[in-house]
Tab-separated table of C-alpha atoms in Angstrom:
chain	number	residue	atom	x	y	z
A	486	MET	CA	90.519	120.423	99.594
A	487	VAL	CA	92.406	117.526	101.187
A	488	HIS	CA	95.887	118.045	102.625
A	489	THR	CA	97.084	114.583	103.627
A	490	TYR	CA	97.246	111.128	102.086
A	491	LYS	CA	95.039	109.803	104.867
A	492	GLU	CA	92.379	112.401	104.088
A	493	ALA	CA	92.579	111.570	100.372
A	494	LEU	CA	92.106	107.826	100.948
A	495	SER	CA	89.330	108.494	103.436
A	496	TRP	CA	87.418	110.513	100.839
A	497	ILE	CA	87.937	107.870	98.130
A	498	HIS	CA	86.876	105.007	100.408
A	499	SER	CA	83.836	106.964	101.627
A	500	ARG	CA	82.378	106.299	98.174
A	501	LEU	CA	82.275	102.560	98.942
A	502	ARG	CA	78.940	103.095	100.675
A	503	LEU	CA	77.449	103.767	97.215
A	504	GLY	CA	78.168	100.192	96.149
A	505	ILE	CA	78.271	99.157	92.489
A	506	LYS	CA	76.289	101.296	90.044
A	507	PRO	CA	76.733	99.997	86.477
A	508	GLY	CA	76.553	102.605	83.741
A	509	LEU	CA	78.722	105.104	81.899
A	510	LYS	CA	76.793	108.389	82.236
A	511	ARG	CA	78.539	109.541	85.418
A	512	MET	CA	81.956	108.727	83.954
A	513	GLU	CA	81.163	110.586	80.747
A	514	TRP	CA	79.969	113.607	82.737
A	515	MET	CA	83.109	113.807	84.910
A	516	LEU	CA	85.510	113.221	82.022
A	517	ALA	CA	83.792	115.914	79.953
A	518	ARG	CA	84.421	118.381	82.797
A	519	LEU	CA	88.107	117.394	82.617
A	520	GLU	CA	88.134	117.899	78.822
A	521	ASN	CA	88.150	114.159	78.131
A	522	PRO	CA	91.704	113.157	79.025
A	523	GLU	CA	90.955	109.534	78.046
A	524	ARG	CA	90.892	110.576	74.385
A	525	ASN	CA	94.593	111.451	74.500
A	526	LEU	CA	95.665	107.932	75.459
A	527	ARG	CA	96.730	104.855	73.504
A	528	VAL	CA	94.849	102.278	75.568
A	529	ILE	CA	94.812	98.496	75.547
A	530	HIS	CA	91.630	97.365	77.316
A	531	VAL	CA	91.694	94.028	79.186
A	532	GLY	CA	88.557	92.210	80.347
A	533	GLY	CA	87.643	88.652	81.308
A	534	THR	CA	86.855	86.577	84.387
A	535	ASN	CA	90.386	85.538	85.408
A	536	GLY	CA	93.850	86.495	84.213
A	537	LYS	CA	93.270	90.200	83.558
A	538	GLY	CA	95.971	91.426	85.943
A	539	SER	CA	98.540	88.904	84.736
A	540	THR	CA	97.861	89.800	81.106
A	541	VAL	CA	98.278	93.498	81.908
A	542	THR	CA	101.581	92.628	83.595
A	543	TYR	CA	102.924	90.797	80.536
A	544	LEU	CA	101.925	93.697	78.291
A	545	ARG	CA	103.522	96.245	80.604
A	546	SER	CA	106.730	94.283	81.138
A	547	ILE	CA	107.351	93.761	77.407
A	548	LEU	CA	106.580	97.402	76.581
A	549	ASN	CA	108.897	98.574	79.363
A	550	GLU	CA	111.696	96.375	78.021
A	551	ALA	CA	111.163	98.045	74.635
A	552	GLY	CA	111.656	101.468	76.244
A	553	PHE	CA	108.030	102.658	76.468
A	554	GLN	CA	106.470	104.511	79.403
A	555	VAL	CA	103.422	102.497	80.472
A	556	GLY	CA	100.574	103.328	82.835
A	557	THR	CA	98.485	100.524	84.357
A	558	PHE	CA	95.111	100.660	86.066
A	559	THR	CA	94.285	97.449	87.950
A	560	SER	CA	92.257	96.139	90.888
A	561	PRO	CA	92.220	95.130	93.617
A	562	TYR	CA	95.542	96.029	95.213
A	563	ILE	CA	97.598	93.511	97.211
A	564	GLU	CA	99.870	95.570	99.470
A	565	GLN	CA	99.182	99.273	98.846
A	566	PHE	CA	96.208	101.209	97.443
A	567	ASN	CA	98.501	103.201	95.136
A	568	GLU	CA	99.217	100.006	93.153
A	569	ARG	CA	95.935	100.562	91.338
A	570	ILE	CA	97.457	103.455	89.388
A	571	SER	CA	101.050	102.615	88.463
A	572	ILE	CA	103.762	103.777	86.081
A	573	ASN	CA	106.122	101.118	84.730
A	574	GLY	CA	105.007	98.774	87.479
A	575	LYS	CA	105.621	101.266	90.314
A	576	PRO	CA	102.684	102.685	92.310
A	577	ILE	CA	102.206	106.435	92.121
A	578	HIS	CA	103.319	108.532	95.099
A	579	ASP	CA	101.097	109.547	98.009
A	580	GLU	CA	101.473	113.207	97.014
A	581	GLU	CA	100.129	112.394	93.564
A	582	ILE	CA	97.063	110.705	95.088
A	583	ILE	CA	96.450	113.906	97.091
A	584	ALA	CA	96.787	116.053	93.964
A	585	LEU	CA	94.431	113.827	91.953
A	586	VAL	CA	91.794	113.822	94.686
A	587	ASN	CA	91.893	117.625	94.790
A	588	ILE	CA	91.256	117.680	91.039
A	589	VAL	CA	88.478	115.055	90.957
A	590	LYS	CA	86.741	115.749	94.290
A	591	PRO	CA	85.107	119.107	93.290
A	592	ILE	CA	83.840	117.546	90.050
A	593	ALA	CA	82.430	114.517	91.892
A	594	GLU	CA	80.700	116.815	94.382
A	595	GLU	CA	79.203	118.814	91.527
A	596	LEU	CA	78.031	115.598	89.841
A	597	GLU	CA	76.312	114.597	93.076
A	598	GLN	CA	73.946	117.564	92.708
A	599	THR	CA	72.764	116.433	89.259
A	600	GLU	CA	70.116	113.871	88.369
A	601	LEU	CA	72.912	111.357	87.689
A	602	GLY	CA	73.712	111.110	91.398
A	603	PRO	CA	77.042	110.503	93.161
A	604	ALA	CA	80.063	108.752	91.652
A	605	THR	CA	81.147	105.411	93.117
A	606	GLU	CA	84.620	104.707	94.466
A	607	PHE	CA	85.601	102.829	91.301
A	608	GLU	CA	84.356	105.672	89.072
A	609	VAL	CA	86.408	108.184	91.040
A	610	ILE	CA	89.584	106.079	90.856
A	611	THR	CA	89.099	105.399	87.139
A	612	THR	CA	88.715	109.109	86.485
A	613	MET	CA	91.878	109.792	88.486
A	614	ALA	CA	93.785	107.260	86.371
A	615	PHE	CA	92.635	108.723	83.049
A	616	TYR	CA	93.646	112.218	84.135
A	617	TYR	CA	96.985	111.109	85.572
A	618	PHE	CA	98.122	109.141	82.514
A	619	SER	CA	97.026	111.889	80.129
A	620	GLU	CA	97.774	115.172	81.888
A	621	ILE	CA	100.439	114.454	84.521
A	622	ARG	CA	102.674	111.656	83.203
A	623	ASN	CA	101.616	111.474	79.535
A	624	VAL	CA	102.472	107.786	79.037
A	625	ASP	CA	103.151	106.060	75.720
A	626	PHE	CA	100.592	103.336	76.474
A	627	ALA	CA	97.887	102.937	79.107
A	628	LEU	CA	96.655	99.478	80.090
A	629	PHE	CA	93.202	99.444	81.695
A	630	GLU	CA	91.827	96.392	83.457
A	631	VAL	CA	88.031	96.084	83.502
A	632	GLY	CA	86.644	96.260	87.036
A	633	LEU	CA	83.441	94.244	86.640
A	634	GLY	CA	81.855	92.813	83.516
A	635	GLY	CA	82.680	95.226	80.735
A	636	ARG	CA	79.642	96.651	78.963
A	637	TYR	CA	78.714	99.021	81.803
A	638	ASP	CA	82.094	99.129	83.544
A	639	SER	CA	83.599	102.540	84.322
A	640	THR	CA	86.605	101.838	82.092
A	641	ASN	CA	84.410	101.293	79.042
A	642	VAL	CA	84.322	104.971	78.062
A	643	ILE	CA	87.571	104.519	76.122
A	644	ARG	CA	88.249	103.819	72.475
A	645	PRO	CA	91.267	101.513	72.704
A	646	ILE	CA	93.786	100.509	70.070
A	647	ALA	CA	93.123	96.845	70.953
A	648	SER	CA	91.047	94.856	73.454
A	649	ILE	CA	91.549	91.521	75.189
A	650	ILE	CA	88.990	89.210	76.805
A	651	THR	CA	90.995	86.612	78.681
A	652	ASN	CA	88.258	84.092	79.391
A	653	VAL	CA	84.658	83.851	80.567
A	654	GLY	CA	83.644	81.966	83.711
A	655	MET	CA	80.915	81.897	86.327
A	656	ASP	CA	81.573	84.823	88.661
A	657	HIS	CA	79.611	87.857	89.913
A	658	MET	CA	76.413	86.104	88.813
A	659	GLN	CA	74.264	88.378	90.982
A	660	ILE	CA	75.254	91.254	88.673
A	661	LEU	CA	76.367	89.786	85.339
A	662	GLY	CA	73.967	86.878	84.810
A	663	ASN	CA	73.385	83.226	85.637
A	664	THR	CA	74.740	81.622	82.454
A	665	ILE	CA	78.064	81.739	80.638
A	666	GLU	CA	76.306	83.349	77.677
A	667	GLU	CA	74.805	86.141	79.809
A	668	ILE	CA	78.175	86.836	81.421
A	669	ALA	CA	79.885	86.746	78.007
A	670	TYR	CA	77.416	89.372	76.768
A	671	GLN	CA	78.614	91.717	79.506
A	672	LYS	CA	82.280	90.968	78.764
A	673	ALA	CA	81.677	91.483	75.038
A	674	GLY	CA	80.618	95.058	75.745
A	675	ILE	CA	84.251	96.193	75.525
A	676	ILE	CA	84.382	95.206	71.840
A	677	LYS	CA	84.381	98.474	69.881
A	678	GLN	CA	83.612	99.391	66.301
A	679	GLY	CA	86.531	98.333	64.104
A	680	ILE	CA	88.904	97.707	67.052
A	681	PRO	CA	90.639	94.274	67.084
A	682	ILE	CA	89.622	91.914	69.886
A	683	PHE	CA	91.842	89.077	71.136
A	684	THR	CA	90.555	86.284	73.363
A	685	THR	CA	91.726	83.195	75.219
A	686	ALA	CA	88.129	82.118	75.953
A	687	GLN	CA	87.490	78.383	75.500
A	688	HIS	CA	83.784	77.899	76.245
A	689	GLU	CA	81.836	77.513	72.987
A	690	GLY	CA	78.812	79.396	74.295
A	691	ALA	CA	80.982	82.321	75.373
A	692	LEU	CA	82.887	82.318	72.082
A	693	SER	CA	79.631	82.393	70.145
A	694	VAL	CA	78.530	85.521	72.026
A	695	LEU	CA	81.907	87.229	71.615
A	696	LYS	CA	82.051	86.455	67.890
A	697	LYS	CA	78.505	87.766	67.367
A	698	GLU	CA	79.409	91.060	69.030
A	699	ALA	CA	82.615	91.306	66.992
A	700	ILE	CA	80.640	90.823	63.766
A	701	GLN	CA	78.146	93.503	64.784
A	702	GLN	CA	80.980	95.888	65.585
A	703	LYS	CA	82.999	94.938	62.479
A	704	ALA	CA	85.864	94.220	64.855
A	705	PRO	CA	88.637	91.809	63.744
A	706	PHE	CA	88.412	88.718	66.000
A	707	TYR	CA	91.514	86.761	67.011
A	708	GLN	CA	91.229	83.592	69.100
A	709	LEU	CA	93.775	81.488	70.986
A	710	GLY	CA	94.131	78.165	69.195
A	711	LYS	CA	93.281	79.649	65.802
A	712	GLU	CA	94.934	82.953	64.904
A	713	PHE	CA	97.567	82.614	67.642
A	714	LEU	CA	98.883	79.405	69.185
A	715	ILE	CA	100.770	77.979	72.149
A	716	LYS	CA	103.120	75.122	71.279
A	717	GLU	CA	105.709	72.973	73.073
A	718	TYR	CA	104.585	73.718	76.623
A	719	HIS	CA	106.912	72.498	79.403
A	720	PRO	CA	106.695	73.227	83.141
A	721	LEU	CA	109.906	74.492	84.722
A	722	GLU	CA	110.982	74.372	88.358
A	723	LYS	CA	110.129	78.053	88.791
A	724	GLY	CA	107.966	78.983	85.861
A	725	GLU	CA	106.818	77.746	82.464
A	726	GLN	CA	108.238	77.371	78.955
A	727	PHE	CA	106.294	77.545	75.693
A	728	SER	CA	106.520	78.569	72.057
A	729	TYR	CA	104.232	81.154	70.450
A	730	GLN	CA	103.062	81.150	66.857
A	731	SER	CA	100.858	83.518	64.844
A	732	LYS	CA	100.722	85.022	61.381
A	733	TRP	CA	102.296	88.195	62.819
A	734	ALA	CA	105.329	86.612	64.535
A	735	SER	CA	106.623	83.392	66.103
A	736	TYR	CA	108.950	82.780	69.068
A	737	ASP	CA	110.383	79.499	70.326
A	738	HIS	CA	111.226	78.499	73.913
A	739	LEU	CA	109.836	81.503	75.752
A	740	HIS	CA	110.124	81.492	79.551
A	741	ILE	CA	107.746	83.022	82.110
A	742	SER	CA	108.254	83.167	85.868
A	743	LEU	CA	104.586	83.058	86.869
A	744	LEU	CA	103.421	79.508	87.655
A	745	GLY	CA	100.634	77.665	85.867
A	746	ARG	CA	99.852	76.627	82.323
A	747	HIS	CA	97.054	79.209	82.326
A	748	GLN	CA	99.778	81.863	82.544
A	749	THR	CA	101.083	80.817	79.131
A	750	GLU	CA	97.623	81.675	77.782
A	751	ASN	CA	97.731	85.122	79.387
A	752	ALA	CA	101.238	85.633	78.010
A	753	ALA	CA	100.105	84.507	74.547
A	754	ALA	CA	97.240	87.019	74.594
A	755	ALA	CA	99.675	89.806	75.439
A	756	LEU	CA	102.037	88.618	72.694
A	757	ALA	CA	99.219	88.432	70.162
A	758	VAL	CA	98.241	92.060	70.772
A	759	LEU	CA	101.785	93.410	70.728
A	760	THR	CA	102.966	91.404	67.700
A	761	TYR	CA	99.786	92.454	65.862
A	762	LEU	CA	100.396	96.125	66.696
A	763	GLN	CA	103.977	95.748	65.497
A	764	PHE	CA	102.783	94.028	62.304
A	765	ILE	CA	100.521	96.978	61.437
A	766	GLY	CA	103.224	99.528	62.294
A	767	HIS	CA	101.983	100.875	65.650
A	768	LEU	CA	105.182	100.013	67.552
A	769	ALA	CA	108.596	98.370	67.207
A	770	LEU	CA	109.678	95.428	69.361
A	771	GLN	CA	112.908	93.455	69.412
A	772	GLY	CA	112.898	89.764	70.251
A	773	GLU	CA	115.063	90.444	73.302
A	774	ALA	CA	112.457	92.829	74.722
A	775	ILE	CA	109.786	90.164	74.332
A	776	ARG	CA	111.847	87.411	75.945
A	777	ASN	CA	113.096	89.563	78.837
A	778	GLY	CA	109.695	91.150	79.349
A	779	LEU	CA	107.965	87.792	79.674
A	780	LEU	CA	110.624	86.391	82.003
A	781	GLN	CA	110.632	89.417	84.305
A	782	ALA	CA	106.856	89.866	84.482
A	783	PHE	CA	105.641	89.587	88.056
A	784	TRP	CA	102.114	89.919	89.436
A	785	PRO	CA	101.634	89.669	93.226
A	786	GLY	CA	99.166	87.223	94.698
A	787	ARG	CA	99.092	84.863	91.716
A	788	LEU	CA	100.845	81.648	92.754
A	789	GLU	CA	103.410	83.963	94.311
A	790	ARG	CA	106.199	82.024	95.984
A	791	LEU	CA	107.290	83.626	99.263
A	792	ASN	CA	109.588	80.899	100.594
A	793	ASP	CA	111.464	77.829	99.312
A	794	ARG	CA	112.057	75.556	102.331
A	795	PRO	CA	109.289	75.011	103.174
A	796	VAL	CA	107.585	76.102	99.967
A	797	ILE	CA	105.052	78.798	100.850
A	798	PHE	CA	102.981	80.559	98.239
A	799	ILE	CA	99.823	82.665	97.975
A	800	ASP	CA	97.236	82.682	95.221
A	801	GLY	CA	94.047	84.676	94.759
A	802	ALA	CA	91.959	81.781	93.433
A	803	HIS	CA	88.690	83.550	94.192
A	804	ASN	CA	86.281	81.597	91.967
A	805	VAL	CA	85.823	78.149	90.426
A	806	GLN	CA	87.873	78.936	87.337
A	807	GLY	CA	90.684	80.329	89.474
A	808	LEU	CA	90.712	77.207	91.647
A	809	GLN	CA	90.792	74.957	88.599
A	810	ALA	CA	93.862	76.839	87.358
A	811	PHE	CA	95.364	76.598	90.853
A	812	LYS	CA	94.750	72.843	90.916
A	813	SER	CA	96.319	72.364	87.488
A	814	ALA	CA	99.416	74.354	88.454
A	815	VAL	CA	99.871	72.570	91.789
A	816	GLU	CA	99.438	69.106	90.279
A	817	THR	CA	101.895	69.960	87.490
A	818	HIS	CA	104.624	71.353	89.734
A	819	PHE	CA	104.043	69.207	92.854
A	820	PRO	CA	102.560	65.995	91.423
A	821	ARG	CA	103.280	63.695	94.381
A	822	GLU	CA	103.250	66.046	97.373
A	823	LYS	CA	100.331	66.649	99.717
A	824	ILE	CA	99.659	70.378	100.063
A	825	LYS	CA	98.617	72.153	103.242
A	826	MET	CA	95.998	74.543	101.923
A	827	VAL	CA	94.518	77.527	103.776
A	828	PHE	CA	91.290	78.776	102.210
A	829	THR	CA	88.693	81.447	102.763
A	830	ALA	CA	86.310	83.237	100.408
A	831	LEU	CA	83.505	85.731	100.028
A	832	ILE	CA	79.981	84.559	100.845
A	833	ASP	CA	78.626	85.423	97.371
A	834	LYS	CA	80.956	82.985	95.576
A	835	ASP	CA	79.894	79.541	94.343
A	836	LEU	CA	81.345	77.807	97.389
A	837	THR	CA	79.879	74.373	96.666
A	838	ASP	CA	81.573	74.124	93.274
A	839	MET	CA	84.774	75.604	94.668
A	840	PHE	CA	84.940	72.906	97.331
A	841	THR	CA	84.264	70.266	94.684
A	842	VAL	CA	87.539	71.319	93.069
A	843	MET	CA	89.422	71.397	96.386
A	844	ASN	CA	88.094	68.015	97.499
A	845	SER	CA	89.464	66.462	94.312
A	846	MET	CA	92.987	67.628	95.223
A	847	ASN	CA	95.639	65.991	97.385
A	848	VAL	CA	95.421	68.616	100.142
A	849	GLU	CA	95.128	68.955	103.885
A	850	LEU	CA	92.479	71.677	104.150
A	851	TYR	CA	92.491	74.571	106.638
A	852	LEU	CA	89.505	76.954	106.749
A	853	THR	CA	89.420	80.426	108.271
A	854	GLU	CA	87.687	83.806	107.939
A	855	PHE	CA	88.692	87.470	107.810
A	856	ASP	CA	87.264	90.900	108.534
A	857	PHE	CA	85.533	91.961	105.338
A	858	PRO	CA	81.860	92.879	104.744
A	859	ARG	CA	81.166	89.936	102.385
A	860	ALA	CA	83.567	87.399	103.932
A	861	ALA	CA	82.114	83.924	104.530
A	862	PRO	CA	82.129	82.836	108.206
A	863	VAL	CA	84.160	79.738	108.890
A	864	GLU	CA	81.017	77.805	109.905
A	865	GLU	CA	79.560	78.445	106.441
A	866	LEU	CA	82.773	77.296	104.788
A	867	GLN	CA	82.857	74.157	106.902
A	868	ALA	CA	79.229	73.337	106.078
A	869	LYS	CA	79.753	73.882	102.335
A	870	SER	CA	83.074	72.038	102.228
A	871	GLY	CA	81.694	68.537	102.803
A	872	ASN	CA	85.124	67.838	104.287
A	873	THR	CA	84.882	66.551	107.854
A	874	ASP	CA	88.678	66.471	108.146
A	875	ALA	CA	89.120	70.206	107.459
A	876	TYR	CA	90.805	72.178	110.256
A	877	CYS	CA	88.918	75.345	111.222
A	878	ASP	CA	90.006	78.466	113.078
A	879	LYS	CA	88.252	81.856	113.057
A	880	ASP	CA	91.572	83.510	113.882
A	881	TRP	CA	93.570	83.465	110.642
A	882	LYS	CA	96.644	84.907	112.348
A	883	ASN	CA	96.668	82.030	114.835
A	884	MET	CA	96.256	79.501	112.025
A	885	ILE	CA	98.991	80.908	109.814
A	886	ARG	CA	101.389	81.395	112.728
A	887	LYS	CA	101.081	77.720	113.668
A	888	LEU	CA	101.347	76.466	110.108
A	889	VAL	CA	104.424	78.514	109.231
A	890	LEU	CA	106.316	77.973	112.470
A	891	SER	CA	105.586	74.239	112.673
A	892	ALA	CA	106.193	73.408	109.013
A	893	LYS	CA	108.896	70.945	108.045
A	894	GLU	CA	111.328	72.041	105.364
A	895	THR	CA	109.777	69.559	102.946
A	896	ASP	CA	106.233	70.863	103.471
A	897	ILE	CA	104.263	72.850	100.913
A	898	LEU	CA	101.887	75.502	102.244
A	899	ALA	CA	99.433	77.343	99.999
A	900	ILE	CA	97.204	80.201	101.154
A	901	THR	CA	94.454	80.870	98.657
A	902	GLY	CA	90.937	82.203	98.132
A	903	SER	CA	89.810	85.819	98.120
A	904	LEU	CA	92.246	88.411	96.777
A	905	TYR	CA	91.056	90.678	99.593
A	906	PHE	CA	92.216	88.024	102.071
A	907	ILE	CA	95.565	87.660	100.302
A	908	SER	CA	96.013	91.421	100.510
A	909	GLU	CA	95.277	91.433	104.241
A	910	ILE	CA	97.442	88.486	105.274
A	911	LYS	CA	100.537	88.983	103.101
A	912	PRO	CA	102.434	91.357	105.460
A	913	PHE	CA	101.763	89.082	108.462
A	914	LEU	CA	102.763	85.989	106.497
A	915	LYS	CA	106.079	87.633	105.607
A	916	GLU	CA	106.634	88.385	109.303
A	917	MET	CA	106.055	84.751	110.217
A	918	ILE	CA	108.444	83.558	107.501
A	919	GLN	CA	111.088	85.938	108.829
A	920	LEU	CA	110.460	84.760	112.396
A	921	ARG	CA	110.855	81.166	111.290
A	922	LYS	CA	114.195	81.988	109.640
A	923	GLN	CA	115.395	83.679	112.822
A	924	THR	CA	114.518	80.669	114.991
A	925	GLY	CA	116.505	78.375	112.710
A	926	SER	CA	114.199	75.374	113.164
A	927	PHE	CA	110.544	74.505	113.160
A	928	ILE	CA	108.447	74.568	116.313
A	929	ASN	CA	106.350	71.473	116.985
A	930	LEU	CA	102.901	72.995	117.468
A	931	PRO	CA	99.767	70.828	117.749
A	932	LYS	CA	96.999	71.113	115.171
A	933	GLU	CA	93.518	72.069	116.223
A	934	LYS	CA	90.281	71.100	114.589
């Protein structure tokens, strides 16, 4: 039995040594011992390469505005581990983490003695979430974000009321496959017999795989650009505006606060699911709940604006597709300005293609590294960048301190790359912004290559 929050987290994180072990047998075994709490939930399952967290946020925000209690399971966290299991957008309490660990830990230890072997960290946390939403808080809806892939992901033990696949891009190739079609096959694994699937995927090869799986599963298939549409898109100073149209409902001049045209696609996917569920009588939504829910939706680390003068924002653009969305958003909202861009990434990402995107942007590039097992060293980033003008510093704190404190009020500073990096640097970045405000003026610090 664990008695403190620190002990609970230590036990959870001790499972990291087991790495990633695709498969559902261990999950099924543990959930059976808990009398299958996942079967009591009305779940919307969200998979895809990018945009999963934002889509979950739009779903949750609209449902909250309509008066529903909503549980969300997402990863990774940005500021606090407890974010991964949240109720109505608020992380669960430390005491609840302790209680959940004391429920799941004996079962995980028993599982370890079977031929199935030990449960991974992600399997343990997923089990905790299922139990919490079913037996402790008993939410109206549970929104589960796929951790990796889909077909063999720990979350894929559920039978949802609807599923979403946001898009399919080249990421986690060492596990999911080396082609879009192979990766799409893994994503398509969340499509269940007779359960509607909604997608914002654009790649024809990926769509072909998703449609084939939907046919095999006799699952109704709804695609952005066909069964539901985005119309009249306009960028706003702090957000986006668009109109939504489908055979279930239509709404004009909707506003979202998250930046980037890609966010209108995530919002449209959420709208498609909820308006469909309303159309078939599963829930009731007023137009005001939809409009307010979209406007108030917030997801940390996704083009998150932390300061206005100078503009400072963070974005977890951790793969090629994420960087392309980042580029599109920056060029739409800051079409003439040169951006100071801090970047770092994990070594197993497609760095060459990522730098191809960055080198096509109007940016002044700053490269750094951070303390994480798979983090790319700055020398590797510099070599892959092909950018001889990039500024490099192993010490990210030193780099960010100088950039924030020396910035002019007209500057635009973007810190992007790995979500793990964004999570680590965000508290320090806030400190530097506060320090800058206290000094009242910028400090003229020299740049270093």
